[in-house]
Structures are given as structure tokens and as C-alpha cells.
Coordinates of C-alpha atoms and ligand atoms in Angstrom, one line a residue:
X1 CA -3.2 10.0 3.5
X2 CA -4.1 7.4 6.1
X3 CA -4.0 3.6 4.6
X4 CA -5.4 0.3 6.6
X5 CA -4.3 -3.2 6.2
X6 CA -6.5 -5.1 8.5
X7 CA -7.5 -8.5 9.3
X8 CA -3.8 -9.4 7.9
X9 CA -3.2 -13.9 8.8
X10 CA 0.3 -13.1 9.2
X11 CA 2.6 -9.8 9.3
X12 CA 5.7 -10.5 8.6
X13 CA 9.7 -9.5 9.9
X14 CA 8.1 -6.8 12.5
X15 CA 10.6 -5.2 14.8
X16 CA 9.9 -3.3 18.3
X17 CA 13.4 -2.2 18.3
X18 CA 14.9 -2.1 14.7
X19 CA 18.2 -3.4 14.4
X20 CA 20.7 -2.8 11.4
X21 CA 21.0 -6.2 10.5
X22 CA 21.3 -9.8 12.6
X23 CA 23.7 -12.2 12.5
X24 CA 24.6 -15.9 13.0
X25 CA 21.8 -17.7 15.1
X26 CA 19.6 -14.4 15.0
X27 CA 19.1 -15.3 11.5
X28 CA 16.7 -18.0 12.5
X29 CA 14.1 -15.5 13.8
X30 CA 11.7 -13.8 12.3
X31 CA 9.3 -12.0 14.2
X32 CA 5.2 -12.1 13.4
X33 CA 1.6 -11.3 14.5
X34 CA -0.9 -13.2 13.4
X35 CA -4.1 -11.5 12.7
X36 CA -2.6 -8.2 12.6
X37 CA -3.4 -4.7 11.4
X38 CA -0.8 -2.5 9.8
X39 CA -1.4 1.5 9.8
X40 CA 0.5 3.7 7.1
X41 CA 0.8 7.2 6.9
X42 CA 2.2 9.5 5.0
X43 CA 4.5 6.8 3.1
X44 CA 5.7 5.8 6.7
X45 CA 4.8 2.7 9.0
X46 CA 2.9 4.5 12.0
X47 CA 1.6 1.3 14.1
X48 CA 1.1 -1.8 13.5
X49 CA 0.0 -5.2 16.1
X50 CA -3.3 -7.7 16.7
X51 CA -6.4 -6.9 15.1
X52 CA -7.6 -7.0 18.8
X53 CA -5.6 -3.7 19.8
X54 CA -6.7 -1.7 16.8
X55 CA -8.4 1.1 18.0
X56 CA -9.4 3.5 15.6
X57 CA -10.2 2.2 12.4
X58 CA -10.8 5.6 10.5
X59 CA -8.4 5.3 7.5
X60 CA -8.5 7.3 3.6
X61 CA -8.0 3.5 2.7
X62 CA -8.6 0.5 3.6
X63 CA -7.4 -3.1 2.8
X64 CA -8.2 -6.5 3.6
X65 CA -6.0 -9.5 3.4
X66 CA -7.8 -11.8 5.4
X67 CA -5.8 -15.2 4.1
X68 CA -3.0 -13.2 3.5
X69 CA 0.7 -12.5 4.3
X70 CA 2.3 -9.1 4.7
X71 CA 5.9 -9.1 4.3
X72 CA 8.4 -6.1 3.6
X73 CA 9.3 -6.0 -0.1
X74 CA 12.6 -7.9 -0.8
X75 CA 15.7 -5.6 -0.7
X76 CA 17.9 -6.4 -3.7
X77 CA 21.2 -5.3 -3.0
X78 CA 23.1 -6.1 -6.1
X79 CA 22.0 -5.5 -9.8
X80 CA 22.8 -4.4 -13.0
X81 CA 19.5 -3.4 -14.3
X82 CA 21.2 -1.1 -17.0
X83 CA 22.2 -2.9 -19.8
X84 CA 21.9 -3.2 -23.7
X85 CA 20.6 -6.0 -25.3
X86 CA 20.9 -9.6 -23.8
X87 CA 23.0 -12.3 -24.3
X88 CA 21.7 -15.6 -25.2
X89 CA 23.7 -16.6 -27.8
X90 CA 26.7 -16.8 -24.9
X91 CA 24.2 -18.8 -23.2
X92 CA 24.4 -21.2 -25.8
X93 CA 28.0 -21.2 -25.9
X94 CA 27.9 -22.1 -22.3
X95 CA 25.7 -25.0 -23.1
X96 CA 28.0 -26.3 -25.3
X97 CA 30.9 -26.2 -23.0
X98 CA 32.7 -22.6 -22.6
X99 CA 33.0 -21.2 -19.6
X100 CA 32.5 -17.7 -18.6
X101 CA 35.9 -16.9 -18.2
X102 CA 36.7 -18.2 -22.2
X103 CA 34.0 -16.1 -23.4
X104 CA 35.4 -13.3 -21.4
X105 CA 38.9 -14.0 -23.0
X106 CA 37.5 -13.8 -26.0
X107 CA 36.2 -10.6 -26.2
X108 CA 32.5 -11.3 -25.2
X109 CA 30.8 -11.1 -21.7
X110 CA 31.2 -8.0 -19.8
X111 CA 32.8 -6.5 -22.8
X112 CA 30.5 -7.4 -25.2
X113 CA 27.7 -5.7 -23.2
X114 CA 29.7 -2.4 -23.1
X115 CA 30.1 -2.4 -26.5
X116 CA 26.4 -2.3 -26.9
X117 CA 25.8 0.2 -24.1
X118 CA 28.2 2.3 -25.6
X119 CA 25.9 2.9 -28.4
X120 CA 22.3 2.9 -26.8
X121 CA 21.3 6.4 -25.6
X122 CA 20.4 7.3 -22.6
X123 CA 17.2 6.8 -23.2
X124 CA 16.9 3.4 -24.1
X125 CA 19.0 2.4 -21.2
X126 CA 16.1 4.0 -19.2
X127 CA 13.7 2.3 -20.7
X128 CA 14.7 -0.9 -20.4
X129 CA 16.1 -0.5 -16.8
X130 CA 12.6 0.7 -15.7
X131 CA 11.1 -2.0 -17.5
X132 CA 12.8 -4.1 -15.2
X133 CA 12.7 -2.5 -11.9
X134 CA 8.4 -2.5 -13.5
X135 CA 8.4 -6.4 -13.5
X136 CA 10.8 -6.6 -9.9
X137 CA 8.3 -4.5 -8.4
X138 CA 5.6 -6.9 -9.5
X139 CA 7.7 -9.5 -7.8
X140 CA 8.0 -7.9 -4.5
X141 CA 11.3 -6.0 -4.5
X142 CA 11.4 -2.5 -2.7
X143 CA 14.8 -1.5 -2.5
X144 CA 17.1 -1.9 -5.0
X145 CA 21.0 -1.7 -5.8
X146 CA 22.5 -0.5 -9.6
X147 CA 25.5 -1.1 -11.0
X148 CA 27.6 0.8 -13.5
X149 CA 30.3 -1.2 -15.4
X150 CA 28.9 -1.8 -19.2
X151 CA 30.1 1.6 -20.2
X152 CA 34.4 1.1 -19.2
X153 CA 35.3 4.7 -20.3
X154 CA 34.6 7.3 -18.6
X155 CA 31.6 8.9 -20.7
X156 CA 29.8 5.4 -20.6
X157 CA 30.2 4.8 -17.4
X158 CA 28.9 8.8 -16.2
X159 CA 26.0 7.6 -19.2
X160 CA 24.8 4.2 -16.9
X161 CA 25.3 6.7 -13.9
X162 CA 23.0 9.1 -15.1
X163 CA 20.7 6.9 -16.0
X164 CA 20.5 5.2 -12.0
X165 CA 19.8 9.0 -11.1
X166 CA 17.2 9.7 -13.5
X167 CA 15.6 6.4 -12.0
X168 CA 16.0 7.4 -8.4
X169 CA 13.9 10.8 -9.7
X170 CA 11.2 8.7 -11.4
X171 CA 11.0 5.7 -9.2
X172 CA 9.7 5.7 -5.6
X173 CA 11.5 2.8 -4.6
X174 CA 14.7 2.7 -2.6
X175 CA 17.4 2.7 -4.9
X176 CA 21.3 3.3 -4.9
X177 CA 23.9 3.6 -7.4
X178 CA 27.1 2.0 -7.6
X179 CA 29.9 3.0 -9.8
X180 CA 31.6 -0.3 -11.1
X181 CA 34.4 1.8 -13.4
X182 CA 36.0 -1.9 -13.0
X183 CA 34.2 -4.4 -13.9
X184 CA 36.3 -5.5 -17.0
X185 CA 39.5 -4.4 -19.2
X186 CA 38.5 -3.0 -21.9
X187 CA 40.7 -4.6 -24.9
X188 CA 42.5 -1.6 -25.9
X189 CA 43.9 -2.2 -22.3
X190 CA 44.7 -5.4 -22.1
X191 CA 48.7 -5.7 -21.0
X192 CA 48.4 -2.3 -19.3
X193 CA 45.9 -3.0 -17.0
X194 CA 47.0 -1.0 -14.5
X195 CA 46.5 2.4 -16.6
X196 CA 43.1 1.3 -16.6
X197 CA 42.7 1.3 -12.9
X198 CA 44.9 4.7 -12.9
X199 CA 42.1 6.0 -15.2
X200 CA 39.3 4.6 -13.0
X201 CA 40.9 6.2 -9.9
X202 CA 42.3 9.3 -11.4
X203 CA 39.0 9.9 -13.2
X204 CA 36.1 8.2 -13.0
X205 CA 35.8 8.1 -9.0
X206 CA 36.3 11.6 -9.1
X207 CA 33.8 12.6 -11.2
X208 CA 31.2 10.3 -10.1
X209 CA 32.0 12.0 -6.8
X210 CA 31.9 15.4 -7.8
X211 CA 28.4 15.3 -9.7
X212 CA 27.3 13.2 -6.8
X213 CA 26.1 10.2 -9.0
X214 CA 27.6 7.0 -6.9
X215 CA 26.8 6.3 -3.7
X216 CA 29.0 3.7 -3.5
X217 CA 32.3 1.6 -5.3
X218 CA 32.9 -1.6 -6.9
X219 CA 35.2 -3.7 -8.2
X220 CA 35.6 -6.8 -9.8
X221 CA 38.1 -8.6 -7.9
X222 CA 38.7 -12.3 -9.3
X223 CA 40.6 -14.2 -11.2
X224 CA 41.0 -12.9 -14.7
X225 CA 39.8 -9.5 -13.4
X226 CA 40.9 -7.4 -11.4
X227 CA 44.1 -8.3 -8.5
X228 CA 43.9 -7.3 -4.8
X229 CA 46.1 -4.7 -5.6
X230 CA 44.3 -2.9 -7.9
X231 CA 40.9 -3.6 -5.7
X232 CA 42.9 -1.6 -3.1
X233 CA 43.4 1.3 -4.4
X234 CA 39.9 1.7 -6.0
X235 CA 38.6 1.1 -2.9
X236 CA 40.9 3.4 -1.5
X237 CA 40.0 6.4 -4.0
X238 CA 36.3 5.4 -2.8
X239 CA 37.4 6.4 0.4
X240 CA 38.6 9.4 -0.2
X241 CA 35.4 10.8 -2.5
X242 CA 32.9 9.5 0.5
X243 CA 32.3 6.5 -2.0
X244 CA 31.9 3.5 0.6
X245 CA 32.8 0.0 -1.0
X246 CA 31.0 -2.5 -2.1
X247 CA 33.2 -6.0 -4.2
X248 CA 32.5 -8.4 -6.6
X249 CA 34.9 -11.3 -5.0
X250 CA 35.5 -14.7 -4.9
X251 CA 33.9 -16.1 -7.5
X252 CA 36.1 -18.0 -10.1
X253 CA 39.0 -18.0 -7.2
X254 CA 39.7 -17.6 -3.6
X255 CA 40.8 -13.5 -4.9
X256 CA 41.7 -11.7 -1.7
X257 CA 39.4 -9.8 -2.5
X258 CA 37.4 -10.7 0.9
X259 CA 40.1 -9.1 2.6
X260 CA 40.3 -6.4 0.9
X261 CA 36.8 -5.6 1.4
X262 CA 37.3 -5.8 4.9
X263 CA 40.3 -3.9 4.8
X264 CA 38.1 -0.9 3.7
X265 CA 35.2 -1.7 5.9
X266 CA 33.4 -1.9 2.6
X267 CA 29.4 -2.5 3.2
X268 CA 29.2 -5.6 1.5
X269 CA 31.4 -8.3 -0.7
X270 CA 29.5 -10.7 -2.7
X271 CA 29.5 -13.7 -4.8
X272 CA 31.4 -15.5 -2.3
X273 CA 31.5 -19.2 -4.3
X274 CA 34.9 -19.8 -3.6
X275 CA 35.7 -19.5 0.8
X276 CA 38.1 -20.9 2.9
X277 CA 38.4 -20.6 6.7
X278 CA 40.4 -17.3 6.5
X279 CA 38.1 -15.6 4.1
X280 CA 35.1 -16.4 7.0
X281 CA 37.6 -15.1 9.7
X282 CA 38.1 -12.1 8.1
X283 CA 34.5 -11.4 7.9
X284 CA 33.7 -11.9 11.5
X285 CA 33.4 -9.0 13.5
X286 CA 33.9 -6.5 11.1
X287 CA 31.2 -4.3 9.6
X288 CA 31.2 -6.2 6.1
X289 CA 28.2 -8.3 4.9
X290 CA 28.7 -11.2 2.7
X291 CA 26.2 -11.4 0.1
X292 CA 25.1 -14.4 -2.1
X293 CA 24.1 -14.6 -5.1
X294 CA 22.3 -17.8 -5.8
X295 CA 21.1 -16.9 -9.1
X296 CA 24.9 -16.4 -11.1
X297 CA 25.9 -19.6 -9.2
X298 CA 22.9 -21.4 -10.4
X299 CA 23.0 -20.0 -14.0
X300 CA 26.5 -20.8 -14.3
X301 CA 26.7 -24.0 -13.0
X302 CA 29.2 -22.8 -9.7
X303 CA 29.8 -24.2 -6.8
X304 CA 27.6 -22.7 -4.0
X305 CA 29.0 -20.7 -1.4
X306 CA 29.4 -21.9 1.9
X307 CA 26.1 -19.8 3.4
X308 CA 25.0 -22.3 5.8
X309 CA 28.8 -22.4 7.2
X310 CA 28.6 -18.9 7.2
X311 CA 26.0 -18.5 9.2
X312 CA 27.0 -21.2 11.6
X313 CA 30.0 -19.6 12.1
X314 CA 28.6 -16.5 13.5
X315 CA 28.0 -14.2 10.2
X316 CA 24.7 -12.3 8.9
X317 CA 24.2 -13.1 5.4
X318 CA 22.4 -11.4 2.4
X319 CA 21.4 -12.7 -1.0
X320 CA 20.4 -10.6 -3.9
X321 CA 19.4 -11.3 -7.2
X322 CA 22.7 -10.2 -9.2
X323 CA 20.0 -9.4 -12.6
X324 CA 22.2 -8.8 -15.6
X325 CA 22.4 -9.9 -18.8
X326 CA 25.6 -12.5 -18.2
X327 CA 25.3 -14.4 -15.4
X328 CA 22.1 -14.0 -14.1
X329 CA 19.6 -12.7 -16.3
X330 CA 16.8 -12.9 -13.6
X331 CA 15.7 -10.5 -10.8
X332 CA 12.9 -12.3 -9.1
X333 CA 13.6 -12.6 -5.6
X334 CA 11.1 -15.0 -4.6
X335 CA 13.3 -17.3 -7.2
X336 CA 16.3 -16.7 -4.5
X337 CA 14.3 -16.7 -1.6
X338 CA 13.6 -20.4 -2.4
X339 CA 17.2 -21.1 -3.6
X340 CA 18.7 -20.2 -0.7
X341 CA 16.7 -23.0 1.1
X342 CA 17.0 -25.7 -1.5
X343 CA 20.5 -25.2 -2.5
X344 CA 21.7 -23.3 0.4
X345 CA 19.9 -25.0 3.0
X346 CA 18.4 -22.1 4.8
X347 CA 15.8 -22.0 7.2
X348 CA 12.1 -20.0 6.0
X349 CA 13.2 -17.8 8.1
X350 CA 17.1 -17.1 7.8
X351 CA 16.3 -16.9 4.4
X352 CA 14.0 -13.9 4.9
X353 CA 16.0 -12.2 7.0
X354 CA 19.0 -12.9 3.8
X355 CA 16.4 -10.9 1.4
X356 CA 15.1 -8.3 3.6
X357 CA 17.0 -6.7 6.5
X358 CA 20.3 -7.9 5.8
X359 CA 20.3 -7.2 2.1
X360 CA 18.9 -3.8 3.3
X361 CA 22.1 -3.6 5.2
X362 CA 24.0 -4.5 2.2
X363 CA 23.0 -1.6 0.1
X364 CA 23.3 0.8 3.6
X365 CA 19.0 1.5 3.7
X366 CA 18.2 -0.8 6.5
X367 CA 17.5 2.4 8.9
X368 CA 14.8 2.9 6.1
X369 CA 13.2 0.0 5.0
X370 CA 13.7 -4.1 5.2
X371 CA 11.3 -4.6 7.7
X372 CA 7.7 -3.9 9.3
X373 CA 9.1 -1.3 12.3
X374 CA 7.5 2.1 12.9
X375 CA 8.9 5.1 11.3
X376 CA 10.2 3.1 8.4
X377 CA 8.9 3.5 4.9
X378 CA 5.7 1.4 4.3
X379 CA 7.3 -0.6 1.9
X380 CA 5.5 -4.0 2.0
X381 CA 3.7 -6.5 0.2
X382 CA 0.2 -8.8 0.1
X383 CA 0.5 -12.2 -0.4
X384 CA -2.5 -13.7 -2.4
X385 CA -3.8 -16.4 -0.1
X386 CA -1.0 -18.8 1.3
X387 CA -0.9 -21.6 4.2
X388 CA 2.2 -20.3 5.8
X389 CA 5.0 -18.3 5.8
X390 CA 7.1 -21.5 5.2
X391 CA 4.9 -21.9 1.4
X392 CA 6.9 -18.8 0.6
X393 CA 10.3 -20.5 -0.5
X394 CA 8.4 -23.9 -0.7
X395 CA 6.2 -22.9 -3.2
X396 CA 9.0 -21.8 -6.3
X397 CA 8.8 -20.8 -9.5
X398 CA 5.5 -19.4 -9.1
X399 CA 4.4 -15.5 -8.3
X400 CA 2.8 -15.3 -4.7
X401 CA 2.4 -11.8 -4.6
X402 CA -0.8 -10.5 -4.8
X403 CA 0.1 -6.3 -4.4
X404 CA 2.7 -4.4 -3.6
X405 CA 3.1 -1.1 -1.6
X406 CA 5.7 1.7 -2.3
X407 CA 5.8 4.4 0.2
X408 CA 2.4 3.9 1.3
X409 CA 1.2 3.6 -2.3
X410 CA -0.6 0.7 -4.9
X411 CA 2.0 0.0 -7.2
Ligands
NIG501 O1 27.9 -10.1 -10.8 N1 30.9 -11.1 -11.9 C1 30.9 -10.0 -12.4 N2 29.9 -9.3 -12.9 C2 28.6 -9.7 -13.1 C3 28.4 -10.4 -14.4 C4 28.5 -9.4 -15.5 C5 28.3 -10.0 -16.8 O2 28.7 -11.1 -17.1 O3 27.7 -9.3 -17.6 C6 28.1 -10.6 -11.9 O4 27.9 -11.8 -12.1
FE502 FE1 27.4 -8.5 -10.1

């Protein structure tokens, strides 16, 4: 199956030489041809450059997006698409002044959401989770991160697993699974938080391990939450099952948890709201990519992390949409594509590269997908008729993609 996108205004993020991610002043570039062709086959990216050098033209299928952009779908490396029911009526609270650390206190948040997913079955959590991948897709997304960490014992939490991996079976999309045993103590634990951790290490790592349903580990490392300590050594039983890490950090506090995620090598640590000079030191050099999350920030009324400082400083940044039910109940990446240049102040272009290559870093596919390079998976999307590649984040709260391709295919 041979597919033709031809007479294409701009195609967008192309590499010669695909790199893993880019950092610091790299982020500024973005790479195009203007009226370019793109070849597909098989589900893979086979050539791709001026309309001019297009020599043979014989395709199964052929597109035309004169007027258009091409872009590669958005890779959204932190969600937690599976989820029961949705919380406005803590968004209302929050309206009238709590904050989402009293509602936590309080018995609602995080744990109100697991006590819901508790009782759903398996099959409503897939339906609604697809349901939402469905409408992410329509947005442009291509790759996409899950979360555990609504279920907080051991069966519900193997339950959101199994859910991610009947996904990954269904779905043609990129996705991975994370197991985020803790996310929250559940209130039969509260005082003895650290049997908690001893059961998320002793048991839950393990067995996510052994039936091979995590790729990776997370942990809720803040204030209120989870300590460095106990970060540590989930992190460290991650290790030890092959389960790289990935932390929630730094959002209600400066945690530590920065540095524990860089202690681990983990592949990402996001959030990120609340940095100092050390947190950004720690991050240079090593193999760790901060990742924002403009969407919680906004929908809680946070401070913004220090992205722009970041990336002056030498760093690679991703963003990622954070969809869940508490703190950011959204999972439209074109919505953080133009946050990240209106609150973050972010170039077009280092803004891309945030959404796309390094956020395909973040969830460990960027060898796969994240940009327009040959070999990779012809994951991509056409624009319905735009200006510029700059109207992209200009143009908010609006839907500017036209069609999306999956592996070759019309989604
Ligand atoms: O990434 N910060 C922790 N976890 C989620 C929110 C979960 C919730 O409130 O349901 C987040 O923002
Ligand atoms: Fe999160």
C-alpha cells in the first residue's frame, strides 16, 4: 500500500538525520519544505522533499493538500485517559476558593476518582478511554502516554493496566503505559504511608513487571504526596523490573523530586511549576526531559514553570497535555501548542519541537515517530488551509486539523 501526499505548501519538522531529541537553542529550529511531496509505504515514511524531485508519482493513494500544512501528529507524553466519571463539582469548589491540595485533604481528588474506578469494569474504563484517545486523534495526537493511579490497590491498579494494553491491541497509535501505583494514599493509609509505598514496591511493580503491563514508573513526588524518599525507592524497584522512570514533581513545592528523577536517569519529570537554579542544574546534561504541562497550571491557576529559562539555559523541553479528570480535563494539543507561546513565551517553533520530537522523547518513541524522517512511522497530519506555520499556535481555541494519518492510514 503506496500513499501520496503531494503538492503539500509546507511539510513540517523533516529530519535528514533524525535525532532523539534537541535541546536549548536547537529548539528554535524547525526544519521545512515548502511545496513538498511525502511518500508512505507500508505504514512507514519512505521519501519525502520538493514537488520538483518527485519522480514517480504511481501511488494506491493519492492526496492533495495544496494550501495545506503537514506536520507529525503531536506526541502526548503524559495522560490519564483512564478514568471514571469527571469531576466538576471539585471544579466548583475550586471556584469558590479551595485549593487542590484541601480537596485532596479532604478525601476528594485523586482519591475520589479511585473510588469510582474501583467500581467501573473494565469495560467501561475502555470505553471511555478510547473515547478519548477517538476525539485526541481528531485533534492531531499520534503518540500517546497512560497513566495508572485511580485504582491505589493492587487489583485496580493491574485493572487501569489492563485496560492501557487492551488499548495498545485496538489502537494503532503509539501508546505506552505507565504504572502510577503512587499517585495518592489511599485513606486507610494515611499515618502509615510508608506501608503503602512497601506495598507499591513489594507488589505492584512486581507484578506489573511480570505480566509485562508497564513500560514505565511514576510517582507523585510533591508536597502532600509522596517525599523524595519514598520517590527513591519506587524508582529504584522500577529499576530493578526494567521499569524506566518517569515523576510527577514540582508542582505544589520545590519536592526534590527533580533530583530524584535524575538520580534514576528517569526519561522524563514533569509538572515542573515550582524551579530554582539547582533543580535546572540538575537537569542539564543528564538524560532527563522536563516536561510542562501548561494545561494543569492553567486549570489550576499555578504559577508557570520557568520554560523559557529552561530553555535558555541549555535544556530541551516537552509539554504534554496532562488529560485527567482533576487538573486538566483537556487533551487537545493544539490548546498547549498555543499556551506554550502565550503563557510560556515560546517561539512557533520551539513550541513544536516541545509537542513533537521532544515529547516523543519523553515517552521513549522518538526513534519511531515525532517527526517527518524516513523509516519512521507515517504518523502525520493535514492542516485544512492555513497562512503559516506560525497561525498554528496563533490561531487558538479553534480545530485546524483537517485529517489525520496513523501508520499510513485515514483515521
Ligand atoms: O498530573 N499531579 C498529580 N496528578 C495529576 C492529577 C490527578 C488528579 O487530580 O486526578 C496531574 O495533574
Ligand atoms: Fe499527571
Amino acid at each position: 500500500m503506496r500513499l501520496l501526499v503531494r503538492n503539500i505548501k509546507e511539510l513540517v519538522q523533516v529530519e535528514e538525520q533524525p535525532r532523539e531529541r534537541v535541546l536549548g537553542t536547537e529548539m528554535a529550529n524547525v526544519a521545512t519544505v515548502k511545496d513538498a511531496y511525502l511518500m508512505v509505504e507500508e505504514g512507514r515514511i519512505v521519501a519525502f522533499g520538493p514537488m520538483a524531485t518527485l519522480a514517480e508519482e504511481r501511488a494506491d493513494s493519492v492526496v492533495d493538500a495544496s494550501g495545506r500544512l503537514v506536520m507529525p501528529c503531536f506526541c502526548d507524553s503524559h495522560t490519564h485517559l483512564v478514568y471514571a466519571g469527571s469531576r466538576e463539582h471539585e471544579y466548583c469548589d475550586k471556584i469558590r476558593g479551595l485549593s487542590y491540595e484541601e480537596i485532596a485533604q479532604r478525601g476528594g481528588g485523586i482519591l475520589n476518582s479511585a473510588r469510582r474506578l474501583q467500581a467501573a469494569s473494565e469495560e467501561e474504563l475502555y470505553e471511555g478511554a478510547m473515547q478519548r484517545l477517538e476525539q485526541m486523534i481528531r485533534l492531531g495526537s499520534g503518540a500517546v502516554e497512560l497513566k495508572s493511579g485511580y485504582g491505589l490497590t493492587v487489583e485496580a491498579e493491574m485493572k487501569m493496566l489492563r485496560v492501557i494494553r487492551r488499548m495498545k491491541e485496538t489502537s494503532p497509535l503509539a501508546l505506552k503505559a505507565t504504572l502510577l501505583g503512587a499517585h495518592g494514599v489511599p485513606l486507610e493509609y494515611r499515618g502509615r504511608q510508608g506501608e503503602f509505598v512497601d506495598l507499591v514496591v513489594r507488589e505492584m511493580i512486581p507484578q506489573a513487571a511480570a505480566e509485562g503491563l508497564a513500560d514505565y514508573v511514576d510517582v507523585f513526588c510533591d508536597r502532600g504526596f509522596f517525599t523524595p524518599e519514598e520517590a527513591d525507592r519506587i524508582l529504584e524497584a522500577g529499576a530493578k523490573y526494567g521499569l524506566r522512570g518517569k515523576i510527577h514533581a514540582n508542582e505544589l513545592a520545590c519536592s526534590g523530586g527533580v533530583q530524584v528523577a535524575v538520580r534514576w536517569n528517569a526519561l522524563s519529570c514533569d509538572h515542573l511549576e515550582h524551579m530554582g537554579e539547582a533543580e535546572i542544574a540538575a537537569l542539564n546534561g543528564s538524560g532527563t526531559m522536563p516536561t510542562v504541562l501548561p494545561g494543569a497550571a492553567f486549570f489550576l491557576g499555578m504559577p508557570y514553570a520557568p520554560a523559557r529559562q529552561m530553555i535558555d539555559s541549555g535544556l530541551g523541553v516537552a509539554m504534554a497535555s496532562d488529560c485527567n479528570p482533576g487538573s486538566s480535563p483537556s487533551g487537545n494539543m493544539q490548546l498547549i501548542l498555543s499556551m506554550a507561546c502565550i503563557n510560556y513565551r515560546l517561539l512557533p517553533e520551539e513550541a513544536i519541537n516541545a509537542v513533537t520530537l521532544n515529547s516523543a522523547y519523553a515517552m521513549g518513541v522518538s526513534h519511531e515517530v515525532g517527526s517527518i524522517a524516513v523509516g519512521k512511522q507515517a504518523n502525520f497530519f493535514i492542516t485544512r488551509p492555513v497562512p503559516s506555520l506560525e497561525y498554528m499556535p496563533y490561531s487558538f481555541g479553534e480545530n485546524k486539523v483537517e485529517q489525520v494519518f496513523i501508520q499510513g492510514r485515514r483515521m
